[in-house]
GROMACS .gro file of C-alpha atoms in nm:
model
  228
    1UNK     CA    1   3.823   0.058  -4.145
    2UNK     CA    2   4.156   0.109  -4.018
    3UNK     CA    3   4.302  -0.188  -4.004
    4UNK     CA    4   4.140  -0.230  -4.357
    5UNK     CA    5   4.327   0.088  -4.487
    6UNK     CA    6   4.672  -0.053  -4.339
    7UNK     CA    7   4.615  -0.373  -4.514
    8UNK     CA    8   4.559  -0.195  -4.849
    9UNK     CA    9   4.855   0.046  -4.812
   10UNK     CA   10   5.107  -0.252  -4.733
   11UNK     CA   11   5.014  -0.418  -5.033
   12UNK     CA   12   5.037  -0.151  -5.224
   13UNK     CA   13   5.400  -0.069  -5.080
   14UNK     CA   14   5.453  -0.425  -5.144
   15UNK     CA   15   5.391  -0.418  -5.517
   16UNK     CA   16   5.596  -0.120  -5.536
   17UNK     CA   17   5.891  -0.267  -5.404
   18UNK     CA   18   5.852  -0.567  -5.634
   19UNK     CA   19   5.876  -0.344  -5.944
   20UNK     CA   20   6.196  -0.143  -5.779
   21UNK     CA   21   6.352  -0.515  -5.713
   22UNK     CA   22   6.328  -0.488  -5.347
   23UNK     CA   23   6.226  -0.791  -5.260
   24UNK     CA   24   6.300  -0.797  -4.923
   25UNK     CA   25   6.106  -0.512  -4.858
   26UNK     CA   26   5.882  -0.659  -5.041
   27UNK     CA   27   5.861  -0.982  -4.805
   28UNK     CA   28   5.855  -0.758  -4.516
   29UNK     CA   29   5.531  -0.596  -4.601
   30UNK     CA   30   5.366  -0.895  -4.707
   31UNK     CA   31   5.462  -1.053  -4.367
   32UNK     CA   32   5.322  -0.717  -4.222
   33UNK     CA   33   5.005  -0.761  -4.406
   34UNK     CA   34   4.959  -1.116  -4.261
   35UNK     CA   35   4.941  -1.002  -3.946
   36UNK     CA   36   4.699  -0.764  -3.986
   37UNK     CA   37   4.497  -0.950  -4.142
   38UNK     CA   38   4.508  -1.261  -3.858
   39UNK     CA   39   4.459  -0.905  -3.624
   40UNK     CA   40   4.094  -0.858  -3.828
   41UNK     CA   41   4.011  -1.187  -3.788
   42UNK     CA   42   4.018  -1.202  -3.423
   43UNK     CA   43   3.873  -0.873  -3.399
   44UNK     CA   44   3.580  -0.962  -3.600
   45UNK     CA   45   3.534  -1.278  -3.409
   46UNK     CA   46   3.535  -1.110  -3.053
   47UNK     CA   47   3.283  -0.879  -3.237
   48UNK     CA   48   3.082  -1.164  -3.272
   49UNK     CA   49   3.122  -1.314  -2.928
   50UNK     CA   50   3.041  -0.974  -2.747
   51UNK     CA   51   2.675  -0.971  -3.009
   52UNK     CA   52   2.624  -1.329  -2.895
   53UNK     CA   53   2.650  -1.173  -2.561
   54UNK     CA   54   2.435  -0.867  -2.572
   55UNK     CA   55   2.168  -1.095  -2.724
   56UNK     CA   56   2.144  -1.345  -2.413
   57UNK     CA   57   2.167  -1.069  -2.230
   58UNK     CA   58   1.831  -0.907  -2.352
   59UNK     CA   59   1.680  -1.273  -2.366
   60UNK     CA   60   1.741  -1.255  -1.960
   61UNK     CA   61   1.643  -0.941  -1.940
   62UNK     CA   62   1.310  -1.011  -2.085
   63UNK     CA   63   1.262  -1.348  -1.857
   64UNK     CA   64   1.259  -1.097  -1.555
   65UNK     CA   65   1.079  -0.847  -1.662
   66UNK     CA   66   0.791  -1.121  -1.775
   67UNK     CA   67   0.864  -1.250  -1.382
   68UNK     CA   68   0.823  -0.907  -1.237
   69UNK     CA   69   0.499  -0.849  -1.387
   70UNK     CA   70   0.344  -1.213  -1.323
   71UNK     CA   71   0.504  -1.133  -0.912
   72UNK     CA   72   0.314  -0.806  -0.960
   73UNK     CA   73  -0.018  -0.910  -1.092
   74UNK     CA   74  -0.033  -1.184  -0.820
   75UNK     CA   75   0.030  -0.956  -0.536
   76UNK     CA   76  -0.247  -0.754  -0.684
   77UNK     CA   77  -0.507  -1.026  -0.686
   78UNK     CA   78  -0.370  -1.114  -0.315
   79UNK     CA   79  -0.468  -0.795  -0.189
   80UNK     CA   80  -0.777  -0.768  -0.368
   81UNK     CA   81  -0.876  -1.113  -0.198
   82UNK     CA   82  -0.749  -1.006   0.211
   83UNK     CA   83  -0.939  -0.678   0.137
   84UNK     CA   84  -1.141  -0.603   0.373
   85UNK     CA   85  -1.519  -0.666   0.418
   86UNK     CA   86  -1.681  -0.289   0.393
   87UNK     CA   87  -1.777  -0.149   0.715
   88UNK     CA   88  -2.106  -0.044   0.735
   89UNK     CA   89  -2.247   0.234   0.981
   90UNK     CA   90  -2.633   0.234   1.058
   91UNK     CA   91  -2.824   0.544   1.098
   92UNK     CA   92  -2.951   0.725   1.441
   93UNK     CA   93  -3.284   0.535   1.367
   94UNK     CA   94  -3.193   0.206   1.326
   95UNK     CA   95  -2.978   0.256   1.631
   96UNK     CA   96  -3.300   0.369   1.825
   97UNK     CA   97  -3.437   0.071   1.670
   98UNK     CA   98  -3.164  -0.235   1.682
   99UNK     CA   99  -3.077  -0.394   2.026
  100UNK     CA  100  -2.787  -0.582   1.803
  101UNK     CA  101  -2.638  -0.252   1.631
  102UNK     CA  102  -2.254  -0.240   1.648
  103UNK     CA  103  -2.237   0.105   1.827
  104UNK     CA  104  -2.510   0.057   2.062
  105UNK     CA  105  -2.332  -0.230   2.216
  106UNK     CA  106  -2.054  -0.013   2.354
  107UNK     CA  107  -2.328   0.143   2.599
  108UNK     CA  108  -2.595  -0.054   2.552
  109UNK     CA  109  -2.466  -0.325   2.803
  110UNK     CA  110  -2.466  -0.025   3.078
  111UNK     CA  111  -2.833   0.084   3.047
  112UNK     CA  112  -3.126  -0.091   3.080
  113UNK     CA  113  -3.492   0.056   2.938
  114UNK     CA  114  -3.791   0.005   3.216
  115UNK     CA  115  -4.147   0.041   3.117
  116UNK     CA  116  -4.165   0.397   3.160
  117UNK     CA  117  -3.878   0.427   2.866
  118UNK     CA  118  -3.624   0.584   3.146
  119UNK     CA  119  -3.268   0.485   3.072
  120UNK     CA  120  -3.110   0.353   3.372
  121UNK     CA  121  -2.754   0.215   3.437
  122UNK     CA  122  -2.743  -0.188   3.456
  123UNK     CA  123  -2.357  -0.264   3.482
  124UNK     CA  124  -2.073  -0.078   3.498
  125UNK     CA  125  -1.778  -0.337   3.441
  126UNK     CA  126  -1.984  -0.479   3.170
  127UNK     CA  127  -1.969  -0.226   2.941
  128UNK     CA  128  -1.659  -0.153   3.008
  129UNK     CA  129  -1.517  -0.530   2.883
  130UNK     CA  130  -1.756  -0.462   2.606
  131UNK     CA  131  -1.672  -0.110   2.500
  132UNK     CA  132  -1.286  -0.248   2.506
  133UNK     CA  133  -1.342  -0.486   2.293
  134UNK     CA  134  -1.530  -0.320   2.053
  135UNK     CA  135  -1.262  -0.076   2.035
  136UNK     CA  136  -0.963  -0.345   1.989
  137UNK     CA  137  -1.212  -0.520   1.689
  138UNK     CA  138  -1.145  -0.183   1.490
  139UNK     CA  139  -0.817  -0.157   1.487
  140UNK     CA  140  -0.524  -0.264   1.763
  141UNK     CA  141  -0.303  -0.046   1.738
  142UNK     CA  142  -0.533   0.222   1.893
  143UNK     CA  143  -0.382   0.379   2.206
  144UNK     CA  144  -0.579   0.238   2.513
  145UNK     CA  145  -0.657   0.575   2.766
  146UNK     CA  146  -0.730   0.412   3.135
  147UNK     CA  147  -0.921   0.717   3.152
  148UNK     CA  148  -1.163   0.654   2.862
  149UNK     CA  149  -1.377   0.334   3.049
  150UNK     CA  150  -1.433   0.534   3.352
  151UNK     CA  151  -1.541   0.831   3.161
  152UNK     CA  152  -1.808   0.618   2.940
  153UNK     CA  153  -1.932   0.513   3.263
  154UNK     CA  154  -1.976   0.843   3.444
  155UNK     CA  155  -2.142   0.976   3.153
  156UNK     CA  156  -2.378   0.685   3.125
  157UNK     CA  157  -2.492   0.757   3.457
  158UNK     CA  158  -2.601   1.110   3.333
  159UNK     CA  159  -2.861   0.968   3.077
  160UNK     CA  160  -3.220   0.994   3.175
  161UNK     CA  161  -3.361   1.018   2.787
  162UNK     CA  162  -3.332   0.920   2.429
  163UNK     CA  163  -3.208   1.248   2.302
  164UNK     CA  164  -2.899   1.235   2.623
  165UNK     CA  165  -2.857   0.916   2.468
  166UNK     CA  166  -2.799   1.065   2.140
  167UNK     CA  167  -2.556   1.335   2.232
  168UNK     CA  168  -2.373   1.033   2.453
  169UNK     CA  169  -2.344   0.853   2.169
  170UNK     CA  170  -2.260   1.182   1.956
  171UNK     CA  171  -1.973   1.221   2.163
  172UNK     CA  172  -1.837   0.861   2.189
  173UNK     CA  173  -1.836   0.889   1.820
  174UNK     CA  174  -1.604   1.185   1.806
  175UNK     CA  175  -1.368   1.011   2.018
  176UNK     CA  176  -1.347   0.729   1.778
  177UNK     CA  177  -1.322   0.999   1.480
  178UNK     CA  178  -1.039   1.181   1.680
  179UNK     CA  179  -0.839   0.807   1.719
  180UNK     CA  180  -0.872   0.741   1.360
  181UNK     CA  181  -0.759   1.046   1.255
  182UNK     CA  182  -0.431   1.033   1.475
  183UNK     CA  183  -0.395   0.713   1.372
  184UNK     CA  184  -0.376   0.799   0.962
  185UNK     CA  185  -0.179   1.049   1.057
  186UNK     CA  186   0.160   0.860   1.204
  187UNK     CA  187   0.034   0.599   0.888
  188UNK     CA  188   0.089   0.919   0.691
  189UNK     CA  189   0.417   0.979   0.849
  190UNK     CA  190   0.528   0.610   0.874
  191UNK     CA  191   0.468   0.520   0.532
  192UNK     CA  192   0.480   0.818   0.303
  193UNK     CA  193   0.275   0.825  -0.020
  194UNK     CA  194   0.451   0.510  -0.159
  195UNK     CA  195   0.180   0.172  -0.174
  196UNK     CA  196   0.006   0.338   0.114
  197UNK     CA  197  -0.371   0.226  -0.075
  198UNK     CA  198  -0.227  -0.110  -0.067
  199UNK     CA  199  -0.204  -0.153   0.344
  200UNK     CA  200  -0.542  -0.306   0.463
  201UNK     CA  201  -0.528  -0.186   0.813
  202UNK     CA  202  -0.501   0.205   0.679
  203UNK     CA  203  -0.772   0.148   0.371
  204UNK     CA  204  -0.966   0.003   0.644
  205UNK     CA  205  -0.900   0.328   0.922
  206UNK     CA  206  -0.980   0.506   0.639
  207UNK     CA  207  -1.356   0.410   0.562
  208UNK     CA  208  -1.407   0.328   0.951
  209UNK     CA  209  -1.357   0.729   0.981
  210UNK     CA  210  -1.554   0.819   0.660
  211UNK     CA  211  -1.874   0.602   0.800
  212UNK     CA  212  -1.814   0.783   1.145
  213UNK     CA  213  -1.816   1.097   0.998
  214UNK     CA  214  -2.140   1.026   0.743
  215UNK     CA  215  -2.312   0.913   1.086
  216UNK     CA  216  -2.229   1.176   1.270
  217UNK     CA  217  -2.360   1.441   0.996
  218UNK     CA  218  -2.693   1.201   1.027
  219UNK     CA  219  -2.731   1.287   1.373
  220UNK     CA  220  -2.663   1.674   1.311
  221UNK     CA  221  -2.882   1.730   1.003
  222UNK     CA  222  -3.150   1.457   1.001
  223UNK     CA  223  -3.411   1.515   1.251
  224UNK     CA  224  -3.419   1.245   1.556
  225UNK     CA  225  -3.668   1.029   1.688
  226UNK     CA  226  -3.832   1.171   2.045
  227UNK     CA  227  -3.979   0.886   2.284
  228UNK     CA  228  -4.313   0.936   2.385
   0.00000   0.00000   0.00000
């Protein structure tokens, strides 16, 4: 508007002059007027260049957002694919019942059942291989205590009946709930609150230590099977 205004007074002045006779003056402001008028013109087309600009500009803009979303979407339906398979956590009678239950196998391998239906110990440095292995199938990055075989052991030795067994197995069980819950806690710590649902290893911790719990409430509340 400016510039506009300035090109309007000049000629203005310009007439003016050219009624007084000065037509020098005259020429001058003309020849003022031409240049602001080539001034406009490459204003207005550097006005155009900068909204050519501004318009590829939101065109790329666009092309990534459309890419983050497609990068999202997949990473989505990668994790939904690697998650993993729900862990499932039988009940105190079905461990009574099942030679091939999951938990029984960490002491299982140590006792043997005679006719009479006493529990007796079979081999020690079975069950411990065993019981280390089913420990490192959960999760390996579980703090190994040398302690923790030879304790399993000792206790094992203790068990003359089904309901020892039970409490044994009780206690076992609260170890594992005690690991998991350190263990989700430095996760907590590590990783904050950001994507943490989307790490497999904590989502599994997670309902590992919610089926150990539901078990253990089983055991506490549901009334257990005596052997004859």
């Amino acid at each position: 508007m400016r510039l506009s205004e300035a090109v309007e007074k000049l000629r203005r002045q310009a007439a003016v002059s050219v009624q007084t006779g000065k037509e020098n003056d005259a020429r001058e402001l003309l020849f003022q007027k031409k240049k602001v008028m080539q001034a406009m013109e490459k204003l207005k087309s550097r006005i155009e260049l900068f909204d050519e600009l501004a318009a590829k500009l939101n065109e790329a803009i666009s092309v990534k957002e459309s890419l983050l979303i497609s990068n999202m979407a997949l990473d989505l339906e990668v994790s939904e694919i690697k998650a993993p398979t729900p862990v499932r956590i039988v009940s105190p009678t079905e461990v009574s019942q099942n030679d091939t239950d999951d938990s029984q196998h960490l002491y299982m391998n140590n006792l043997e059942f005679p006719e009479d239906q006493e529990l007796q110990v079979a081999s020690d440095s079975q069950g411990d291989i065993h019981a280390e292995n089913e420990l490192k199938s959960h999760e390996e990055s579980f703090s190994k205590k040398k302690s923790t075989g030879a304790d399993s052991v000792q206790s094992s030795r203790e068990i003359s009946t089904f309901e020892e067994f039970m409490d044994h197995l009780d206690q076992q069980l609260n170890k594992i709930e005690e690991e998991l819950e350190t263990f989700l806690r430095f996760s907590n710590l590590l990783l904050g609150s950001k994507e943490k649902p989307e790490y497999s290893k904590v989502q599994h911790a997670i309902e590992i230590l919610e089926g150990v719990r539901h078990t253990r409430e089983r055991f506490t509340f549901e009334p257990l099977l005596t052997v004859a």
